[in-house]
Coordinates of C-alpha atoms in Angstrom, one line a residue:
X1 CA 51.2 95.8 88.0
X2 CA 54.8 95.8 87.5
X3 CA 55.7 94.6 83.4
X4 CA 58.9 94.1 82.7
X5 CA 60.3 96.6 80.5
X6 CA 60.3 94.1 77.3
X7 CA 57.1 93.6 77.8
X8 CA 56.6 97.2 77.8
X9 CA 58.1 97.9 74.8
X10 CA 56.2 94.9 72.8
X11 CA 52.6 96.8 74.1
X12 CA 54.8 100.4 73.0
X13 CA 55.7 98.9 69.4
X14 CA 52.0 97.0 68.9
X15 CA 50.9 100.3 69.6
X16 CA 51.9 102.3 67.1
X17 CA 51.9 99.5 64.3
X18 CA 48.3 99.2 64.0
X19 CA 47.6 102.9 63.8
X20 CA 49.9 102.9 61.5
X21 CA 49.0 99.8 59.3
X22 CA 45.0 100.9 58.8
X23 CA 46.1 104.6 58.0
X24 CA 48.3 103.5 54.7
X25 CA 45.6 100.4 53.6
X26 CA 43.7 103.2 53.8
X27 CA 45.5 105.6 51.9
X28 CA 46.1 103.2 49.6
X29 CA 42.5 102.2 48.9
X30 CA 41.9 106.1 48.3
X31 CA 44.6 106.3 45.7
X32 CA 43.9 104.6 42.0
X33 CA 45.3 101.1 41.1
X34 CA 48.6 101.4 39.0
X35 CA 48.5 100.8 35.8
X36 CA 49.7 97.3 34.5
X37 CA 52.4 98.9 32.7
X38 CA 53.6 100.8 35.0
X39 CA 56.0 98.9 37.8
X40 CA 59.3 99.6 39.4
X41 CA 61.2 97.8 37.2
X42 CA 60.5 100.3 34.3
X43 CA 61.6 103.4 35.7
X44 CA 65.2 102.1 35.9
X45 CA 67.2 103.1 33.4
X46 CA 67.9 100.4 30.7
X47 CA 70.9 98.7 30.1
X48 CA 72.1 99.2 26.2
X49 CA 71.6 95.5 24.4
X50 CA 74.7 94.5 23.3
X51 CA 74.5 93.0 19.9
X52 CA 74.5 89.3 19.3
X53 CA 78.3 88.0 18.4
X54 CA 78.8 87.0 15.2
X55 CA 79.4 83.0 14.8
X56 CA 82.6 82.0 12.9
X57 CA 81.5 79.3 11.0
X58 CA 84.3 76.8 9.2
X59 CA 83.9 77.2 5.5
X60 CA 86.1 75.3 1.9
X61 CA 85.8 76.5 -1.8
X62 CA 86.6 74.6 -5.0
X63 CA 87.2 76.6 -8.1
X64 CA 89.2 79.0 -10.0
X65 CA 90.8 82.8 -9.5
X66 CA 88.7 85.0 -10.8
X67 CA 90.9 87.9 -9.7
X68 CA 93.7 88.8 -7.1
X69 CA 94.6 92.0 -4.8
X70 CA 97.7 91.6 -3.6
X71 CA 97.3 95.2 -1.7
X72 CA 94.8 94.3 0.4
X73 CA 95.1 90.7 0.5
X74 CA 92.5 89.3 -1.4
X75 CA 90.9 86.6 -3.6
X76 CA 88.1 86.5 -6.0
X77 CA 87.1 82.9 -6.2
X78 CA 84.2 81.2 -8.5
X79 CA 83.6 78.1 -6.1
X80 CA 82.1 75.4 -8.1
X81 CA 82.3 73.6 -5.4
X82 CA 82.7 73.4 -1.1
X83 CA 80.2 74.3 1.7
X84 CA 76.5 74.9 0.8
X85 CA 77.3 78.5 2.0
X86 CA 79.6 78.9 -1.4
X87 CA 79.2 76.8 -4.0
X88 CA 78.5 78.7 -7.1
X89 CA 79.2 81.7 -5.9
X90 CA 81.9 84.1 -7.2
X91 CA 83.1 85.4 -2.9
X92 CA 86.0 87.8 -2.1
X93 CA 88.0 86.2 0.6
X94 CA 90.5 88.1 2.8
X95 CA 94.2 86.1 2.6
X96 CA 96.3 87.1 6.2
X97 CA 99.7 86.9 6.3
X98 CA 99.9 83.6 8.1
X99 CA 97.7 81.8 5.6
X100 CA 99.6 78.8 4.6
X101 CA 99.4 79.3 0.3
X102 CA 100.8 76.1 -1.6
X103 CA 101.0 76.4 -5.4
X104 CA 102.2 73.0 -7.7
X105 CA 102.9 71.9 -3.5
X106 CA 105.6 74.1 -3.1
X107 CA 105.0 77.2 -0.3
X108 CA 104.8 80.0 -1.9
X109 CA 103.3 84.2 -1.4
X110 CA 99.8 85.3 -2.3
X111 CA 101.4 87.3 -5.2
X112 CA 102.8 83.7 -6.1
X113 CA 98.9 82.9 -7.4
X114 CA 97.2 84.4 -10.7
X115 CA 93.7 84.6 -12.0
X116 CA 93.0 81.4 -14.1
X117 CA 94.7 79.3 -11.4
X118 CA 92.7 76.3 -10.0
X119 CA 92.0 76.6 -6.2
X120 CA 91.2 74.9 -2.9
X121 CA 90.2 77.1 0.2
X122 CA 89.9 76.2 3.8
X123 CA 89.5 79.1 6.7
X124 CA 87.0 80.6 8.4
X125 CA 83.4 82.6 7.9
X126 CA 82.5 85.5 10.7
X127 CA 79.7 87.0 9.9
X128 CA 79.5 87.7 6.1
X129 CA 83.3 87.8 6.2
X130 CA 85.3 84.6 5.2
X131 CA 89.0 84.7 5.8
X132 CA 91.4 82.4 4.6
X133 CA 93.6 80.2 6.4
X134 CA 95.0 77.0 3.9
X135 CA 94.6 77.8 0.1
X136 CA 95.9 75.3 -2.4
X137 CA 96.8 76.3 -6.1
X138 CA 97.9 74.7 -8.7
X139 CA 98.2 76.1 -12.7
X140 CA 96.0 74.5 -15.4
X141 CA 97.5 72.9 -18.2
X142 CA 97.0 75.8 -21.0
X143 CA 94.6 74.6 -23.9
X144 CA 96.0 72.1 -26.5
X145 CA 96.2 73.3 -30.0
X146 CA 94.0 72.9 -32.4
X147 CA 94.1 70.4 -34.6
X148 CA 93.6 70.0 -37.9
X149 CA 93.3 67.2 -40.6
X150 CA 95.7 66.9 -42.5
X151 CA 99.4 67.9 -41.8
X152 CA 101.4 71.0 -42.1
X153 CA 103.8 70.9 -44.5
X154 CA 107.3 70.5 -42.9
X155 CA 109.6 74.1 -43.4
X156 CA 112.8 73.0 -46.2
X157 CA 115.6 74.6 -46.8
X158 CA 115.4 74.7 -50.4
X159 CA 113.7 77.9 -52.3
X160 CA 110.9 77.3 -53.8
X161 CA 110.9 77.9 -57.8
X162 CA 109.5 80.5 -59.3
X163 CA 106.9 79.9 -62.4
X164 CA 108.5 81.4 -65.6
X165 CA 107.1 82.6 -68.2
X166 CA 107.8 80.1 -71.0
X167 CA 106.8 80.0 -74.5
X168 CA 107.5 76.0 -74.7
X169 CA 104.6 74.6 -75.6
X170 CA 103.0 71.8 -73.1
X171 CA 103.9 68.2 -74.8
X172 CA 100.5 66.8 -72.9
X173 CA 98.4 69.7 -75.6
X174 CA 97.2 67.5 -78.2
X175 CA 96.0 69.5 -81.8
X176 CA 93.1 68.5 -83.3
X177 CA 92.7 68.2 -87.4
X178 CA 90.4 71.3 -88.7
X179 CA 87.6 69.9 -90.6
X180 CA 88.1 71.4 -94.2
X181 CA 92.1 70.3 -95.2
X182 CA 91.5 67.5 -97.1
X183 CA 93.9 65.1 -97.4

């Protein structure tokens, strides 16, 4: 019988493979089953988990300037209105040099603002850090002076007379007769 070389190679490969698979199967049957917590993926070192990027969100705040720090570039605002994350809170907002600041309609710097000014700020919030992009501020009008019910006397240039001690009787005083004079 004459076999071709390819057929001989196939028969030899099958003869070697069949006993190897039975040995491998027998070896696996002899070992205890692997625990479900052990798998090949857990034997690799895990990659460090990156923290989630903070979400940027727009905000706006309307209120009054509570404090100002020009060296740190921050303004503290008592917000009476605005987005829901700032409404009714007092917060410190970072003001970068690129922020547009207007005071009574004119372009100014952060140093032109003062405590008590009415302010509207728009910007972005990243995590818990507020950064201003645009600030509009107005000076508050001074409170009117309390008015009194009687007008104050106008100042005059003439001096007021000094009270003097006089011995002259008052003409409006009347004398009453005494009882017992008998006339």
